[in-house]
PDB file of C-alpha atoms and ligand atoms in Angstrom:
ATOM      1  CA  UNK A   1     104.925  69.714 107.031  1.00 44.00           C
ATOM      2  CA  UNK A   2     105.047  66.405 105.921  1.00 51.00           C
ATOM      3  CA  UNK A   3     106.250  65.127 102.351  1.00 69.00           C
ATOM      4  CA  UNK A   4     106.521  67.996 100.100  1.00 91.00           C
ATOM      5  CA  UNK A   5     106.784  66.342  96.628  1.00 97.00           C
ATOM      6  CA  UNK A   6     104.333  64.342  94.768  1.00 98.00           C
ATOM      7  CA  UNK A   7     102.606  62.334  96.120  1.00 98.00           C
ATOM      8  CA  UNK A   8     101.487  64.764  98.087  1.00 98.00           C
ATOM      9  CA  UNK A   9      99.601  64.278 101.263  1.00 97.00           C
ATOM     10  CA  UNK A  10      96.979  66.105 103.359  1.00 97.00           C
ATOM     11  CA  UNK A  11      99.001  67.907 106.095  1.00 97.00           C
ATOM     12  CA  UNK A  12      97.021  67.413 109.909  1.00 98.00           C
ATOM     13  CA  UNK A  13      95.622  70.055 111.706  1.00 98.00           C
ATOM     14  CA  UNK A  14      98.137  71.524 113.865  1.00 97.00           C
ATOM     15  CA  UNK A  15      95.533  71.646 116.516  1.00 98.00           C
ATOM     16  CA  UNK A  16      92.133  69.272 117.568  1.00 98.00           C
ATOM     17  CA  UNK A  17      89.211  70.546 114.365  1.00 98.00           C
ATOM     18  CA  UNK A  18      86.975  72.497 117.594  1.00 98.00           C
ATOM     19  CA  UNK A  19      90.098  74.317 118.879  1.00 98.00           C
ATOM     20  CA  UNK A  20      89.116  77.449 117.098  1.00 98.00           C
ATOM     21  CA  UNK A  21      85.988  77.737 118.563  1.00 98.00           C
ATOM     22  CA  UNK A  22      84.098  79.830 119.000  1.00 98.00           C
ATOM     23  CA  UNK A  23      85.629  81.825 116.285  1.00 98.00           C
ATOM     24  CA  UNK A  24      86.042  79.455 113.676  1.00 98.00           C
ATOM     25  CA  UNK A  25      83.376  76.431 114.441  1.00 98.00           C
ATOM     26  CA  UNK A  26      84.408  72.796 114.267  1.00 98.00           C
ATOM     27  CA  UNK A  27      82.261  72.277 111.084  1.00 98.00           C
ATOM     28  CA  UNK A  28      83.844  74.662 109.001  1.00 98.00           C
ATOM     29  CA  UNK A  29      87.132  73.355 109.908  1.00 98.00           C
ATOM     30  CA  UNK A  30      86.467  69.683 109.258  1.00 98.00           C
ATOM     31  CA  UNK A  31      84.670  70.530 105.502  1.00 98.00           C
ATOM     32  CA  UNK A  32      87.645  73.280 104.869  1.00 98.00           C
ATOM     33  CA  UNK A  33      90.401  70.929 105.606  1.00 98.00           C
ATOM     34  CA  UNK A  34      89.143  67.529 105.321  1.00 98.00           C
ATOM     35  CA  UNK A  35      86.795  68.415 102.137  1.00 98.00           C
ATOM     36  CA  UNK A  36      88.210  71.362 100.623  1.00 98.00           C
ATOM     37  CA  UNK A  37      91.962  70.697 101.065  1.00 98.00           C
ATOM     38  CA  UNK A  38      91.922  67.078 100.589  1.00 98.00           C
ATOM     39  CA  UNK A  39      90.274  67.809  97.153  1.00 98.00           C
ATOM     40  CA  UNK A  40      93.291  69.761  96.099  1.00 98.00           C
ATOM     41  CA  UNK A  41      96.067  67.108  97.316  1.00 98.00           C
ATOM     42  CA  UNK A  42      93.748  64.493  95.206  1.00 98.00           C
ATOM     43  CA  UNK A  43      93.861  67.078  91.727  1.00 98.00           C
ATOM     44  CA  UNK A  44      97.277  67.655  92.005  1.00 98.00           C
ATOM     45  CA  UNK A  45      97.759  64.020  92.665  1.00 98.00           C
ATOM     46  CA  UNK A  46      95.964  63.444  89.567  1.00 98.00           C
ATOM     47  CA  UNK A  47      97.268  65.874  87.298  1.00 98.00           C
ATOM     48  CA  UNK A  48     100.712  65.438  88.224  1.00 98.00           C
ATOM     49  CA  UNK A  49     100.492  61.547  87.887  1.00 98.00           C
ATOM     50  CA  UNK A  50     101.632  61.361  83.945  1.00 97.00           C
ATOM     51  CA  UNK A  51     104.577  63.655  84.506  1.00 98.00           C
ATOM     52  CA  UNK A  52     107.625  61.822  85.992  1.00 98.00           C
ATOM     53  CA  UNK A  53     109.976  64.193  85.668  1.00 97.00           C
ATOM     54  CA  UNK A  54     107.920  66.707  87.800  1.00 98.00           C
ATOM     55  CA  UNK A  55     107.861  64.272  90.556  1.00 98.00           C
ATOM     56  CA  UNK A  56     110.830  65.511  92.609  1.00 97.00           C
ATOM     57  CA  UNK A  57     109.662  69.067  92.521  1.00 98.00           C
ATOM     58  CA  UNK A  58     108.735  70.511  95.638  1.00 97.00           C
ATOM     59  CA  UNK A  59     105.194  72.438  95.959  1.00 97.00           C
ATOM     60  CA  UNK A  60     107.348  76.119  95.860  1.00 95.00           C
ATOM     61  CA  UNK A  61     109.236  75.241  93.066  1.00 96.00           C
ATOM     62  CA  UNK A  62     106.083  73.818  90.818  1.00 97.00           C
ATOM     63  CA  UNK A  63     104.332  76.855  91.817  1.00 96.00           C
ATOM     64  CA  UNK A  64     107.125  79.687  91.819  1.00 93.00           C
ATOM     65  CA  UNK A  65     108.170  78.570  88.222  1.00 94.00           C
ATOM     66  CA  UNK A  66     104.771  77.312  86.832  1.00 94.00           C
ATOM     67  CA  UNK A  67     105.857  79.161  83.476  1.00 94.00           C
ATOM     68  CA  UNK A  68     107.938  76.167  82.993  1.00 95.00           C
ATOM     69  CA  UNK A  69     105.467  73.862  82.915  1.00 97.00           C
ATOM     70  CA  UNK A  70     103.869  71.884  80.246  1.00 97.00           C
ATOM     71  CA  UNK A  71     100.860  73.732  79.034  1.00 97.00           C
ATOM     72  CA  UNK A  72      98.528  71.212  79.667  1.00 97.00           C
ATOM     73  CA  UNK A  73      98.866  71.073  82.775  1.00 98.00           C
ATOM     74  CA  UNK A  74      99.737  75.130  83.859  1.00 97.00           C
ATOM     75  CA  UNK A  75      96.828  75.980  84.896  1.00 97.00           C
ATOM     76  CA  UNK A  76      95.488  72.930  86.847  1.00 98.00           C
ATOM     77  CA  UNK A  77      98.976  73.594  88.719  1.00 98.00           C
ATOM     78  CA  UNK A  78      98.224  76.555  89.657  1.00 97.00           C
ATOM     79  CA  UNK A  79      94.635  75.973  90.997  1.00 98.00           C
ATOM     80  CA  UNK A  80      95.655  72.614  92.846  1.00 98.00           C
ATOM     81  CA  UNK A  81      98.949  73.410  93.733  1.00 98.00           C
ATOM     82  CA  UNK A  82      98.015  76.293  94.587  1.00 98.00           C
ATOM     83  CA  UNK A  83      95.147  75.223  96.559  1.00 98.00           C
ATOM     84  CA  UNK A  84      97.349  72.909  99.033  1.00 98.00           C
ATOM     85  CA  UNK A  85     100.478  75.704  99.446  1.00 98.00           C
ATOM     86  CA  UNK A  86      97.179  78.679 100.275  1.00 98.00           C
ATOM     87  CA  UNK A  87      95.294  76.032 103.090  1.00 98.00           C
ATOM     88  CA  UNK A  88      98.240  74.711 104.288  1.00 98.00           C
ATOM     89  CA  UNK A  89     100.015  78.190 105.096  1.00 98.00           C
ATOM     90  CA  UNK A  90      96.343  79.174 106.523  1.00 98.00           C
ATOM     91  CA  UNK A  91      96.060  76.429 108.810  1.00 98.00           C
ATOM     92  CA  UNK A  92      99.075  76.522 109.748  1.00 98.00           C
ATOM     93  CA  UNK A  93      98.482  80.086 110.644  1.00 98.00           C
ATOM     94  CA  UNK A  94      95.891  79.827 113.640  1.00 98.00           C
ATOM     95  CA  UNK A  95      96.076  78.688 116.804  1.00 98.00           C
ATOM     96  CA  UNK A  96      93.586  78.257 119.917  1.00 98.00           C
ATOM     97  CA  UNK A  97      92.843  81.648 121.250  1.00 98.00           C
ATOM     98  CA  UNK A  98      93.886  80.800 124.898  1.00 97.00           C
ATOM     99  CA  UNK A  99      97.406  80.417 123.212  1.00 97.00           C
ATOM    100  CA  UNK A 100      97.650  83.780 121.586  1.00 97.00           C
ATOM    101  CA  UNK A 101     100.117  85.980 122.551  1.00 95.00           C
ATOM    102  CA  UNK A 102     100.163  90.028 121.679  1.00 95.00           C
ATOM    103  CA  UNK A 103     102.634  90.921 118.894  1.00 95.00           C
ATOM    104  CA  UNK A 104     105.816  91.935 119.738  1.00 92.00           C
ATOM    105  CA  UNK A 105     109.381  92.242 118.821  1.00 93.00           C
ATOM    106  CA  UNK A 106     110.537  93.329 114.988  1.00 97.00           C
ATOM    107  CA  UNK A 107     107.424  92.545 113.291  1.00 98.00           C
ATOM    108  CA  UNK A 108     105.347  94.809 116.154  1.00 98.00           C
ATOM    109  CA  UNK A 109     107.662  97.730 114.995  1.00 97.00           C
ATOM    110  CA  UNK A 110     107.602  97.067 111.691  1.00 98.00           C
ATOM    111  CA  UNK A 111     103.987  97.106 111.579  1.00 98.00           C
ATOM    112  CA  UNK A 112     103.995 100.619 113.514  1.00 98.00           C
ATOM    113  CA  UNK A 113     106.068 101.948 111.340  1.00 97.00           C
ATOM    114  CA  UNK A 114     104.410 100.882 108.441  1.00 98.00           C
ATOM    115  CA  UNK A 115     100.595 101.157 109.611  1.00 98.00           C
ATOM    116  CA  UNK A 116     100.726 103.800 112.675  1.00 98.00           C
ATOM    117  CA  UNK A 117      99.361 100.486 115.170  1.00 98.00           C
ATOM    118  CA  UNK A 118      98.585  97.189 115.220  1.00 97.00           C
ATOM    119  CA  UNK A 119      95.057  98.117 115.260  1.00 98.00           C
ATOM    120  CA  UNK A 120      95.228 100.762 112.424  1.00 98.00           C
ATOM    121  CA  UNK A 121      96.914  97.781 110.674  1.00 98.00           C
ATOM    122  CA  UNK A 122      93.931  95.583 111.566  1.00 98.00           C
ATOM    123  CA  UNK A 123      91.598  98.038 109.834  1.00 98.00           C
ATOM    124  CA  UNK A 124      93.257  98.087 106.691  1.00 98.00           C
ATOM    125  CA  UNK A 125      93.774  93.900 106.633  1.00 98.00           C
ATOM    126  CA  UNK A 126      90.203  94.048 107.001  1.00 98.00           C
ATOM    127  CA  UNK A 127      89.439  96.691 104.627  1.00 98.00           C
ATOM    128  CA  UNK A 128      91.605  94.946 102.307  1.00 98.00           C
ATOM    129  CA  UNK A 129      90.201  91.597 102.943  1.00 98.00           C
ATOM    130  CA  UNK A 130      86.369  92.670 102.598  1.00 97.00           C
ATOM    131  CA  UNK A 131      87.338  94.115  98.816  1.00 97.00           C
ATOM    132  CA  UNK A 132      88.481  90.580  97.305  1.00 96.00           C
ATOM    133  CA  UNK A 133      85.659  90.110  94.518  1.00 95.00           C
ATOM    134  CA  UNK A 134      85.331  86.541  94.583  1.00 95.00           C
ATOM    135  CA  UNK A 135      87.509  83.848  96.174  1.00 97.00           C
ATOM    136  CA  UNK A 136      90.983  84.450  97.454  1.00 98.00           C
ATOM    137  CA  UNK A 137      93.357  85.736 100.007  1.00 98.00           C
ATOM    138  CA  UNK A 138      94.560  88.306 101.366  1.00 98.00           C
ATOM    139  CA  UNK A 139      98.141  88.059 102.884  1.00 98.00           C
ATOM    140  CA  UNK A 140     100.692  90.210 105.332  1.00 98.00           C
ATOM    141  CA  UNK A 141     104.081  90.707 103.250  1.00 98.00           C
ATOM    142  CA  UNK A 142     107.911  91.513 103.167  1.00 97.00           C
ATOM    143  CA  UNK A 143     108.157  93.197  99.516  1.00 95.00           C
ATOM    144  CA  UNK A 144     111.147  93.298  97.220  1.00 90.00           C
ATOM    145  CA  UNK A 145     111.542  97.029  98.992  1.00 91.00           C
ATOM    146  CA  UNK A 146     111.494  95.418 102.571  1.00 92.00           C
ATOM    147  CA  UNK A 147     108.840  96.725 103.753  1.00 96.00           C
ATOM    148  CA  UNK A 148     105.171  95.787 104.857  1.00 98.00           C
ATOM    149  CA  UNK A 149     102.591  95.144 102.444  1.00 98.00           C
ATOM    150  CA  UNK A 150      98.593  93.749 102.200  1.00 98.00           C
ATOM    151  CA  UNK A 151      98.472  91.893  99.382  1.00 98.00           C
ATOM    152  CA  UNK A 152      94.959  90.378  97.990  1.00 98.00           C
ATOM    153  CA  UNK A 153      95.364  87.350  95.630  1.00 97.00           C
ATOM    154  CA  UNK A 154      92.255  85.891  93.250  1.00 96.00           C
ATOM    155  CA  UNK A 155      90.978  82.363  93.178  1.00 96.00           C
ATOM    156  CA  UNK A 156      93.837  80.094  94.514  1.00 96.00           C
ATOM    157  CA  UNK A 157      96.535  82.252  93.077  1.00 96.00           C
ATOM    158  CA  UNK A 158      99.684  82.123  95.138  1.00 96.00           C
ATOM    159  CA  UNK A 159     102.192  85.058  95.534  1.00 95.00           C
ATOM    160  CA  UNK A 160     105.318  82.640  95.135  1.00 91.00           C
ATOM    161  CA  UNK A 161     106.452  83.901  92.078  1.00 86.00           C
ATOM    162  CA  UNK A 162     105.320  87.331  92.984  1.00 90.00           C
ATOM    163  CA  UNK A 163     108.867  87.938  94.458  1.00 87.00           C
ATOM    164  CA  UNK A 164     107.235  88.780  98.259  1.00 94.00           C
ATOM    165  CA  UNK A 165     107.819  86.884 101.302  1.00 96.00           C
ATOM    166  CA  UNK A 166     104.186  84.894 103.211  1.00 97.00           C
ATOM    167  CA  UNK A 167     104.216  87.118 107.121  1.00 98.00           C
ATOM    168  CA  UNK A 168     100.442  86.297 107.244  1.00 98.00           C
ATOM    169  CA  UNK A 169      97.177  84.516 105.279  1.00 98.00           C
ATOM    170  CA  UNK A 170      93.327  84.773 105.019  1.00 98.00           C
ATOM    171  CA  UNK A 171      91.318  82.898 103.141  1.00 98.00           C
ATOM    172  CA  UNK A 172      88.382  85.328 102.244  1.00 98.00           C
ATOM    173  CA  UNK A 173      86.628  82.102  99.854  1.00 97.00           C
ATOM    174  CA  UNK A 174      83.103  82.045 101.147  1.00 95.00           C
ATOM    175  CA  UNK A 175      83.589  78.171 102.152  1.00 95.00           C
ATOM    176  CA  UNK A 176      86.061  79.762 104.790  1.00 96.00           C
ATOM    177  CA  UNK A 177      83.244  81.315 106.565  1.00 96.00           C
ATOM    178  CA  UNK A 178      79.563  80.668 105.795  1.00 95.00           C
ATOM    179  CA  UNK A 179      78.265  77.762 107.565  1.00 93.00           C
ATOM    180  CA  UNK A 180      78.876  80.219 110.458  1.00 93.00           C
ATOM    181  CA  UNK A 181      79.006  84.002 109.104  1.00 91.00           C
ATOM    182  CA  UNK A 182      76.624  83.428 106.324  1.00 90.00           C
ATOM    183  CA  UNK A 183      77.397  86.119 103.849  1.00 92.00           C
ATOM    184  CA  UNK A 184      79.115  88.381 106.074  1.00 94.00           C
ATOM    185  CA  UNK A 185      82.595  87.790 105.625  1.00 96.00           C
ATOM    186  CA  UNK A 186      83.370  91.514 107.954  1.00 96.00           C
ATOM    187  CA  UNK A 187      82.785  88.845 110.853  1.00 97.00           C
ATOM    188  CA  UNK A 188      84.802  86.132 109.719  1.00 98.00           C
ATOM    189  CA  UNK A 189      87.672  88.863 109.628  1.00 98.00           C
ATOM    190  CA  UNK A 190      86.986  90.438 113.079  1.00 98.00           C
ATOM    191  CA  UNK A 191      86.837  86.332 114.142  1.00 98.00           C
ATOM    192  CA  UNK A 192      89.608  85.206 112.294  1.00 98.00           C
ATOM    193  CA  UNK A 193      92.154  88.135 114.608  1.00 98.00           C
ATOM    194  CA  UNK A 194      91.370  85.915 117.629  1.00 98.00           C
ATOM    195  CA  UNK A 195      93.388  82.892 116.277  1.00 98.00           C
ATOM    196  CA  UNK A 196      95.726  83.848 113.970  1.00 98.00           C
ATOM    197  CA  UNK A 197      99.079  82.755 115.245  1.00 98.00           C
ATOM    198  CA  UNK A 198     101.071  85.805 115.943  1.00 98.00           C
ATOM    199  CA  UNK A 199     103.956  84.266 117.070  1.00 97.00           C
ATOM    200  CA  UNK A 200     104.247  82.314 113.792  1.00 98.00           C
ATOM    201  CA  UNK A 201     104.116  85.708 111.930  1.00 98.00           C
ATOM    202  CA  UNK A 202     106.958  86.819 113.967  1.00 98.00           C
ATOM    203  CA  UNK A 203     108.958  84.049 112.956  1.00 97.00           C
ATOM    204  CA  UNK A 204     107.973  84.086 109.385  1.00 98.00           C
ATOM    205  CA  UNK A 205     108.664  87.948 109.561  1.00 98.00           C
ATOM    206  CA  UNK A 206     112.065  87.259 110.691  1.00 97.00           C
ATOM    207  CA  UNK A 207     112.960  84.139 108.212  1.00 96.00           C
ATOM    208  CA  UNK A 208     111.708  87.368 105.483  1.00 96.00           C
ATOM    209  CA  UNK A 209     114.283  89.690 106.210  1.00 94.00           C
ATOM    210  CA  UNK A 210     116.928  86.882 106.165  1.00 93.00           C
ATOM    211  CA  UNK A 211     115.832  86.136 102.505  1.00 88.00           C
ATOM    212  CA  UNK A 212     115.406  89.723 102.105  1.00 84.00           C
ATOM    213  CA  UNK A 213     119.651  90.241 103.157  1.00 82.00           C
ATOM    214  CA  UNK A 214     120.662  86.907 100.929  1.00 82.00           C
ATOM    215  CA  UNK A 215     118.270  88.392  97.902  1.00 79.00           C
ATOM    216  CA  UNK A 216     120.387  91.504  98.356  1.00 73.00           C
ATOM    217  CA  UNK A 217     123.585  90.377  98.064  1.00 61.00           C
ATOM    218  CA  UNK A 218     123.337  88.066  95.408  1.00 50.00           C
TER     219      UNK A 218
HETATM  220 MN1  MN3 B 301      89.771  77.578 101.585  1.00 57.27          MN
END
């Protein structure tokens, strides 16, 4: 993922800008991760500059205990910081459709036992997704119960101190979609299924419920 303390620096595209397409078009990508993301690596650059001792913190740990922060910079933290951590766990989170495989394994059951299906899971991302008022997210999560959770966050809110583990990420901000869906984010959702990289949700899944066990027995 590249370096992950200041400076930080704009993490590649794990795949070519058009390799989403035709679900997520080329265009979009480049202004989402070359414009949009490369904005918030420069503010938290900037804001972070005058503040040495912050310099060795990692992006989790600036964002997961943002109370500790000096107060004038808290809130540009959070927005910047949180900015880079959001795009780079939603990039990070697609892949070509040719490459997609069908869910399976521990998460698969999980998610039947949480949702009913996979599809009946879909639904209710979507659902979930489509009421975000504003910018945000909407995320697939381990809670502090161990189980399954959608989980909608505002603006570039993270849900690192939120004490629930990342499985899965949207970005439901209109500049995620609207060069291509216009206004009608439903589509972008429906779209957005084709690439997201199950596989990678497994994995995450299963790094969760190792956290989950250490959490536990603390
Ligand atoms: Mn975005």
């Amino acid at each position: 993922m590249g370096q992950n303390t200041y400076p930080f620096q704009l993490v590649p595209l794990p795949y070519a800008y058009n390799a989403l397409e035709p679900y997520i078009d080329e265009k979009t990508m480049h202004l989402h991760h070359d414009a949009h993301l490369q904005t918030y690596v420069n503010n938290l650059n900037a804001v972070l500059k005058d503040h040495p001792m912050l310099h060795s913190w990692t992006l989790e740990q600036l964002l997961a205990y943002s109370d500790m922060l000096p107060e004038e910079i808290h809130t540009a933290v959070i927005n910047n910081g949180g900015g880079v951590y959001n795009h780079n766990f939603y990039f990070a989170n697609m892949q070509p459709h040719a490459q997609q495989t069908a869910l399976s394994g521990n998460l698969l059951h999980a998610i039947n036992s949480e949702f009913g299906s996979y599809d009946n899971f879909k639904a209710k991302f979507k659902q979930q997704a489509l009421a975000v008022f504003g910018s945000g997210y909407t995320a697939l999560v381990l809670n502090h119960n161990g189980s399954l959770e959608i989980m909608n966050t505002a603006n570039q809110n993270t849900l690192l101190n939120e004490g629930v583990c990342l499985i899965m990420l949207i970005d439901v901000w209109e500049h995620a979609y609207y060069l291509k869906n216009y206004n009608v984010r439903a589509n972008y959702i429906d779209n957005w299924f084709n690439v997201v990289n199950l596989s990678l949700a497994e994995k995450n899944f299963e790094k969760c419920i190792i956290m989950e066990v250490q959490n536990a027995n603390w």
